[in-house]
PDB file of C-alpha atoms in Angstrom:
ATOM      1  CA  HIS V   1      21.895  -9.601   6.753  1.00  0.00           C
ATOM      2  CA  GLU V   2      23.192  -9.013   3.361  1.00  0.00           C
ATOM      3  CA  ILE V   3      19.804  -8.623   1.782  1.00  0.00           C
ATOM      4  CA  VAL V   4      18.419  -6.473   4.667  1.00  0.00           C
ATOM      5  CA  GLN V   5      21.362  -4.002   3.521  1.00  0.00           C
ATOM      6  CA  VAL V   6      21.032  -4.196  -0.265  1.00  0.00           C
ATOM      7  CA  HIS V   7      17.190  -3.520   0.260  1.00  0.00           C
ATOM      8  CA  ARG V   8      18.318  -0.859   2.712  1.00  0.00           C
ATOM      9  CA  ARG V   9      20.464   0.316  -0.093  1.00  0.00           C
ATOM     10  CA  HIS V  10      17.973   0.206  -2.815  1.00  0.00           C
ATOM     11  CA  VAL V  11      15.184   2.197  -0.839  1.00  0.00           C
ATOM     12  CA  ILE V  12      17.717   4.943  -0.195  1.00  0.00           C
ATOM     13  CA  GLU V  13      18.255   5.014  -3.761  1.00  0.00           C
ATOM     14  CA  THR V  14      14.357   5.123  -4.697  1.00  0.00           C
ATOM     15  CA  MET V  15      13.775   8.034  -1.799  1.00  0.00           C
ATOM     16  CA  GLN V  16      16.992  10.166  -3.451  1.00  0.00           C
ATOM     17  CA  ARG V  17      15.189   9.496  -7.194  1.00  0.00           C
ATOM     18  CA  TYR V  18      12.204  10.754  -6.237  1.00  0.00           C
ATOM     19  CA  THR V  19      13.436  14.072  -4.912  1.00  0.00           C
ATOM     20  CA  GLN V  20      15.062  14.412  -8.345  1.00  0.00           C
ATOM     21  CA  VAL V  21      12.345  13.602 -10.195  1.00  0.00           C
ATOM     22  CA  LYS V  22      10.423  16.556  -8.302  1.00  0.00           C
ATOM     23  CA  ALA V  23      13.186  19.006  -9.551  1.00  0.00           C
ATOM     24  CA  ALA V  24      13.445  17.324 -12.848  1.00  0.00           C
ATOM     25  CA  ALA V  25       9.811  17.889 -13.869  1.00  0.00           C
ATOM     26  CA  ALA V  26      10.713  21.480 -14.281  1.00  0.00           C
ATOM     27  CA  GLU V  27      13.378  20.617 -16.793  1.00  0.00           C
ATOM     28  CA  ASP V  28      13.348  19.357 -20.245  1.00  0.00           C
ATOM     29  CA  ASP V  29      11.577  15.766 -20.802  1.00  0.00           C
ATOM     30  CA  THR V  30      14.512  14.038 -21.549  1.00  0.00           C
ATOM     31  CA  ALA V  31      16.192  15.126 -18.277  1.00  0.00           C
ATOM     32  CA  LEU V  32      12.785  13.775 -16.387  1.00  0.00           C
ATOM     33  CA  ALA V  33      12.722  10.489 -18.388  1.00  0.00           C
ATOM     34  CA  LEU V  34      16.208   9.267 -17.460  1.00  0.00           C
ATOM     35  CA  VAL V  35      15.388   9.824 -13.336  1.00  0.00           C
ATOM     36  CA  VAL V  36      12.032   8.418 -14.044  1.00  0.00           C
ATOM     37  CA  ASP V  37      13.830   5.222 -15.435  1.00  0.00           C
ATOM     38  CA  ALA V  38      16.358   5.120 -12.628  1.00  0.00           C
ATOM     39  CA  GLY V  39      13.427   5.700 -10.096  1.00  0.00           C
ATOM     40  CA  VAL V  40      11.376   2.744 -11.219  1.00  0.00           C
ATOM     41  CA  ARG V  41      14.552   0.728 -11.667  1.00  0.00           C
ATOM     42  CA  GLU V  42      15.427   1.389  -8.185  1.00  0.00           C
ATOM     43  CA  ALA V  43      12.173   0.630  -6.845  1.00  0.00           C
ATOM     44  CA  GLY V  44      11.530  -2.452  -8.765  1.00  0.00           C
ATOM     45  CA  LEU V  45      14.507  -3.618  -7.028  1.00  0.00           C
ATOM     46  CA  ALA V  46      13.757  -2.518  -3.431  1.00  0.00           C
ATOM     47  CA  LEU V  47       9.924  -4.675  -4.258  1.00  0.00           C
ATOM     48  CA  ALA V  48      11.799  -7.208  -5.511  1.00  0.00           C
ATOM     49  CA  ILE V  49      13.345  -8.120  -1.829  1.00  0.00           C
ATOM     50  CA  GLU V  50      10.314  -6.136   0.220  1.00  0.00           C
ATOM     51  CA  PRO V  51       7.084  -6.414  -2.135  1.00  0.00           C
ATOM     52  CA  PHE V  52       4.982  -5.155   0.838  1.00  0.00           C
ATOM     53  CA  ALA V  53       6.449  -1.954   1.584  1.00  0.00           C
ATOM     54  CA  LEU V  54       3.741   0.600   1.199  1.00  0.00           C
ATOM     55  CA  LEU V  55       6.316   3.873   0.705  1.00  0.00           C
ATOM     56  CA  THR V  56       7.978   2.226  -1.833  1.00  0.00           C
ATOM     57  CA  ASN V  57       5.157   0.731  -3.759  1.00  0.00           C
ATOM     58  CA  THR V  58       3.761   4.488  -3.276  1.00  0.00           C
ATOM     59  CA  ARG V  59       6.953   5.918  -4.683  1.00  0.00           C
ATOM     60  CA  MET V  60       6.512   3.668  -7.607  1.00  0.00           C
ATOM     61  CA  VAL V  61       3.152   5.095  -8.459  1.00  0.00           C
ATOM     62  CA  SER V  62       5.065   8.758  -8.149  1.00  0.00           C
ATOM     63  CA  PHE V  63       7.583   7.744 -10.772  1.00  0.00           C
ATOM     64  CA  LEU V  64       4.837   6.186 -13.307  1.00  0.00           C
ATOM     65  CA  TYR V  65       2.889   9.321 -12.420  1.00  0.00           C
ATOM     66  CA  TYR V  66       5.998  11.757 -13.454  1.00  0.00           C
ATOM     67  CA  GLY V  67       6.711   9.546 -16.531  1.00  0.00           C
ATOM     68  CA  ARG V  68       3.227  10.037 -17.309  1.00  0.00           C
ATOM     69  CA  ARG V  69       2.664   6.527 -17.853  1.00  0.00           C
ATOM     70  CA  TYR V  70      -0.524   6.674 -15.990  1.00  0.00           C
ATOM     71  CA  ASP V  71      -2.065   3.224 -16.851  1.00  0.00           C
ATOM     72  CA  GLU V  72       0.688   1.829 -15.493  1.00  0.00           C
ATOM     73  CA  ALA V  73       0.374   3.920 -12.403  1.00  0.00           C
ATOM     74  CA  LEU V  74      -3.079   3.468 -12.066  1.00  0.00           C
ATOM     75  CA  LYS V  75      -2.353  -0.506 -11.661  1.00  0.00           C
ATOM     76  CA  GLN V  76       0.293   0.280  -9.449  1.00  0.00           C
ATOM     77  CA  ALA V  77      -1.792   2.361  -6.992  1.00  0.00           C
ATOM     78  CA  GLN V  78      -4.748  -0.436  -6.850  1.00  0.00           C
ATOM     79  CA  ARG V  79      -1.662  -2.920  -5.896  1.00  0.00           C
ATOM     80  CA  THR V  80      -0.801  -0.685  -3.140  1.00  0.00           C
ATOM     81  CA  VAL V  81      -4.635  -0.129  -1.856  1.00  0.00           C
ATOM     82  CA  GLU V  82      -4.553  -3.988  -1.756  1.00  0.00           C
ATOM     83  CA  LEU V  83      -1.861  -4.107   0.392  1.00  0.00           C
ATOM     84  CA  ASP V  84      -3.351  -1.376   2.859  1.00  0.00           C
ATOM     85  CA  SER V  85      -6.766   0.523   1.467  1.00  0.00           C
ATOM     86  CA  THR V  86      -6.190   2.946   4.800  1.00  0.00           C
ATOM     87  CA  TYR V  87      -2.661   4.045   3.703  1.00  0.00           C
ATOM     88  CA  PHE V  88      -3.683   7.720   2.595  1.00  0.00           C
ATOM     89  CA  HIS V  89      -0.381   8.554   0.911  1.00  0.00           C
ATOM     90  CA  ILE V  90      -1.798   6.154  -1.901  1.00  0.00           C
ATOM     91  CA  ASP V  91      -5.053   8.139  -1.852  1.00  0.00           C
ATOM     92  CA  ILE V  92      -3.260  11.109  -2.786  1.00  0.00           C
ATOM     93  CA  GLU V  93      -1.022   9.505  -5.488  1.00  0.00           C
ATOM     94  CA  ARG V  94      -3.870   7.639  -6.912  1.00  0.00           C
ATOM     95  CA  ALA V  95      -5.828  11.219  -7.044  1.00  0.00           C
ATOM     96  CA  ARG V  96      -3.710  12.634  -9.507  1.00  0.00           C
ATOM     97  CA  VAL V  97      -3.135   9.937 -11.629  1.00  0.00           C
ATOM     98  CA  LEU V  98      -7.110   9.677 -12.222  1.00  0.00           C
ATOM     99  CA  VAL V  99      -7.364  13.458 -13.093  1.00  0.00           C
ATOM    100  CA  GLU V 100      -4.594  12.964 -15.771  1.00  0.00           C
ATOM    101  CA  LEU V 101      -7.000   9.734 -17.100  1.00  0.00           C
ATOM    102  CA  GLY V 102     -10.299  12.281 -16.987  1.00  0.00           C
ATOM    103  CA  ARG V 103     -11.462  10.130 -13.988  1.00  0.00           C
ATOM    104  CA  CYS V 104     -12.692  13.383 -12.170  1.00  0.00           C
ATOM    105  CA  SER V 105     -15.388  11.691 -10.075  1.00  0.00           C
ATOM    106  CA  GLU V 106     -13.037   8.933  -8.829  1.00  0.00           C
ATOM    107  CA  ALA V 107      -9.986  11.393  -8.218  1.00  0.00           C
ATOM    108  CA  ILE V 108     -12.756  13.799  -6.056  1.00  0.00           C
ATOM    109  CA  GLY V 109     -13.494  10.341  -4.145  1.00  0.00           C
ATOM    110  CA  ALA V 110      -9.955   9.630  -3.425  1.00  0.00           C
ATOM    111  CA  ILE V 111      -9.081  12.970  -1.947  1.00  0.00           C
ATOM    112  CA  SER V 112     -12.054  12.972   0.294  1.00  0.00           C
ATOM    113  CA  ARG V 113     -10.474   9.752   2.074  1.00  0.00           C
ATOM    114  CA  ALA V 114      -7.356  12.045   2.799  1.00  0.00           C
ATOM    115  CA  ALA V 115      -9.150  15.041   3.863  1.00  0.00           C
ATOM    116  CA  HIS V 116      -7.799  14.423   7.339  1.00  0.00           C
ATOM    117  CA  VAL V 117      -3.939  15.047   5.697  1.00  0.00           C
ATOM    118  CA  THR V 118      -2.958  18.522   6.495  1.00  0.00           C
ATOM    119  CA  GLY V 119       0.649  18.654   4.954  1.00  0.00           C
ATOM    120  CA  PRO V 120       1.352  21.410   2.583  1.00  0.00           C
ATOM    121  CA  ILE V 121       1.969  18.904  -0.479  1.00  0.00           C
ATOM    122  CA  HIS V 122      -0.967  17.011   0.298  1.00  0.00           C
ATOM    123  CA  GLN V 123      -2.949  20.017   0.156  1.00  0.00           C
ATOM    124  CA  GLY V 124      -1.338  21.472  -2.875  1.00  0.00           C
ATOM    125  CA  ILE V 125      -2.536  18.132  -4.769  1.00  0.00           C
ATOM    126  CA  ARG V 126      -5.961  18.066  -3.025  1.00  0.00           C
ATOM    127  CA  GLY V 127      -6.105  21.975  -4.658  1.00  0.00           C
ATOM    128  CA  TYR V 128      -4.625  20.797  -8.031  1.00  0.00           C
ATOM    129  CA  THR V 129      -7.422  17.882  -8.020  1.00  0.00           C
ATOM    130  CA  TYR V 130     -10.474  20.353  -7.729  1.00  0.00           C
ATOM    131  CA  ALA V 131      -9.090  23.022  -9.866  1.00  0.00           C
ATOM    132  CA  ARG V 132      -8.787  20.322 -12.854  1.00  0.00           C
ATOM    133  CA  CYS V 133     -11.772  18.783 -12.117  1.00  0.00           C
ATOM    134  CA  GLY V 134     -13.609  22.454 -12.096  1.00  0.00           C
ATOM    135  CA  ARG V 135     -14.422  22.306  -8.380  1.00  0.00           C
ATOM    136  CA  ARG V 136     -13.510  25.982  -8.367  1.00  0.00           C
ATOM    137  CA  ALA V 137     -14.657  26.816  -4.544  1.00  0.00           C
ATOM    138  CA  GLU V 138     -12.885  23.751  -3.075  1.00  0.00           C
ATOM    139  CA  ALA V 139      -9.491  24.977  -5.249  1.00  0.00           C
ATOM    140  CA  VAL V 140      -9.614  28.233  -3.799  1.00  0.00           C
ATOM    141  CA  ALA V 141     -10.676  27.003  -0.486  1.00  0.00           C
ATOM    142  CA  GLU V 142      -7.560  24.884  -0.305  1.00  0.00           C
ATOM    143  CA  LEU V 143      -5.561  27.910  -1.344  1.00  0.00           C
ATOM    144  CA  GLY V 144      -6.850  29.701   1.609  1.00  0.00           C
ATOM    145  CA  ARG V 145      -5.585  27.137   3.693  1.00  0.00           C
ATOM    146  CA  LEU V 146      -2.056  27.220   2.551  1.00  0.00           C
ATOM    147  CA  LEU V 147      -2.309  30.845   2.820  1.00  0.00           C
ATOM    148  CA  ASP V 148      -3.135  30.813   6.264  1.00  0.00           C
ATOM    149  CA  GLN V 149      -0.210  28.168   6.967  1.00  0.00           C
ATOM    150  CA  GLU V 150       2.342  30.223   5.762  1.00  0.00           C
ATOM    151  CA  ARG V 151       0.974  33.687   7.411  1.00  0.00           C
ATOM    152  CA  VAL V 152       1.195  31.975  10.940  1.00  0.00           C
ATOM    153  CA  GLY V 153       5.034  31.265   9.911  1.00  0.00           C
ATOM    154  CA  GLY V 154       4.092  27.072   8.814  1.00  0.00           C
ATOM    155  CA  SER V 155       6.132  25.859   5.907  1.00  0.00           C
ATOM    156  CA  LEU V 156       4.747  26.341   2.558  1.00  0.00           C
ATOM    157  CA  SER V 157       7.250  24.604  -0.181  1.00  0.00           C
ATOM    158  CA  HIS V 158       7.499  25.740  -3.752  1.00  0.00           C
ATOM    159  CA  TYR V 159       6.526  22.014  -4.762  1.00  0.00           C
ATOM    160  CA  ALA V 160       3.353  22.847  -3.076  1.00  0.00           C
ATOM    161  CA  LEU V 161       2.772  25.646  -4.936  1.00  0.00           C
ATOM    162  CA  ALA V 162       4.118  24.279  -7.992  1.00  0.00           C
ATOM    163  CA  VAL V 163       1.569  21.573  -7.461  1.00  0.00           C
ATOM    164  CA  VAL V 164      -1.575  23.564  -7.242  1.00  0.00           C
ATOM    165  CA  TYR V 165      -0.710  26.070 -10.023  1.00  0.00           C
ATOM    166  CA  GLY V 166       0.871  23.481 -12.418  1.00  0.00           C
ATOM    167  CA  ILE V 167       4.420  23.700 -13.194  1.00  0.00           C
ATOM    168  CA  GLU V 168       3.895  26.089 -16.245  1.00  0.00           C
ATOM    169  CA  PRO V 169       3.637  29.564 -14.384  1.00  0.00           C
ATOM    170  CA  MET V 170       6.773  28.664 -12.689  1.00  0.00           C
ATOM    171  CA  VAL V 171       8.542  27.810 -16.095  1.00  0.00           C
ATOM    172  CA  ILE V 172       7.272  30.833 -17.697  1.00  0.00           C
ATOM    173  CA  LEU V 173       8.502  33.188 -14.781  1.00  0.00           C
ATOM    174  CA  LYS V 174      11.803  31.792 -14.490  1.00  0.00           C
ATOM    175  CA  ASP V 175      12.897  30.710 -17.937  1.00  0.00           C
ATOM    176  CA  ILE V 176      11.158  33.064 -20.401  1.00  0.00           C
ATOM    177  CA  CYS V 177      10.638  36.089 -18.351  1.00  0.00           C
ATOM    178  CA  GLY V 178      13.715  35.714 -16.276  1.00  0.00           C
ATOM    179  CA  ALA V 179      12.406  36.312 -12.885  1.00  0.00           C
ATOM    180  CA  SER V 180      14.747  35.312  -9.615  1.00  0.00           C
ATOM    181  CA  ASP V 181      13.530  32.995  -7.066  1.00  0.00           C
ATOM    182  CA  ARG V 182      12.436  35.773  -4.919  1.00  0.00           C
ATOM    183  CA  GLU V 183      10.611  37.601  -7.761  1.00  0.00           C
ATOM    184  CA  THR V 184       9.006  34.307  -8.653  1.00  0.00           C
ATOM    185  CA  GLU V 185       7.829  33.326  -5.269  1.00  0.00           C
ATOM    186  CA  ALA V 186       6.408  36.930  -4.685  1.00  0.00           C
ATOM    187  CA  VAL V 187       4.167  36.942  -8.198  1.00  0.00           C
ATOM    188  CA  VAL V 188       2.865  33.485  -7.122  1.00  0.00           C
ATOM    189  CA  ARG V 189       1.791  34.854  -3.646  1.00  0.00           C
ATOM    190  CA  TRP V 190       0.488  37.290  -5.038  1.00  0.00           C
ATOM    191  CA  MET V 191      -2.100  35.164  -7.567  1.00  0.00           C
ATOM    192  CA  MET V 192      -2.726  33.138  -4.296  1.00  0.00           C
ATOM    193  CA  ASP V 193      -3.655  36.354  -2.293  1.00  0.00           C
ATOM    194  CA  ALA V 194      -5.865  37.447  -5.704  1.00  0.00           C
ATOM    195  CA  LEU V 195      -7.464  34.170  -5.916  1.00  0.00           C
ATOM    196  CA  VAL V 196      -8.485  34.035  -2.016  1.00  0.00           C
ATOM    197  CA  ASP V 197      -9.509  37.666  -1.667  1.00  0.00           C
ATOM    198  CA  SER V 198     -12.084  36.960  -5.025  1.00  0.00           C
ATOM    199  CA  ALA V 199     -13.462  34.047  -3.141  1.00  0.00           C
ATOM    200  CA  LEU V 200     -14.125  36.181  -0.167  1.00  0.00           C
ATOM    201  CA  ARG V 201     -15.754  38.941  -2.276  1.00  0.00           C
ATOM    202  CA  GLN V 202     -17.825  36.417  -4.238  1.00  0.00           C
ATOM    203  CA  ALA V 203     -18.896  34.970  -0.788  1.00  0.00           C
ATOM    204  CA  GLN V 204     -19.826  38.464   0.921  1.00  0.00           C
ATOM    205  CA  ASN V 205     -22.018  39.004  -2.273  1.00  0.00           C
ATOM    206  CA  LYS V 206     -24.043  36.011  -2.005  1.00  0.00           C
ATOM    207  CA  ARG V 207     -24.845  36.884   1.439  1.00  0.00           C
TER     208      ARG V 207
END
């Protein structure tokens, strides 16, 4: 019973660190490194007790990714795939690691296996992967699907948007230009509209 409680505590800490690391990604490298190290430590402690937990294994990949430890992240992703090759979350995480390693064909294959997943964050990572790999049409299509969700009242997180565009535009708008949260969101949505409208015009011109 005590071991179960200890494992539960480490899992909770791991998930809290994961939330923190996404926020720290927009800050300086020192803040991010501290949160990543704490996350790796907590996930490691949890996995030492229960090494087959898929979500904890996947979060370890996330921490290593945010820490730019891409080779380690890929090895951890492979270990997770060996536990359960049908676990779609690991395909999404593995894809963005592969993008950073310049292995685009494998990254596209990974997100293709998780094509049925429609959550905004997963869609954001797919759009980011397509964009980084030069697949503009697919990237714009993913943005269009995200925009459609927002237009019908669906939840569209700032994180999903940041994943698609990269963190730089958000940092520039808020930290350098001094834009408020509302202004930043308005500009990013305008960017999405412009991209989608451009894609639609190009499609019409080809008919």
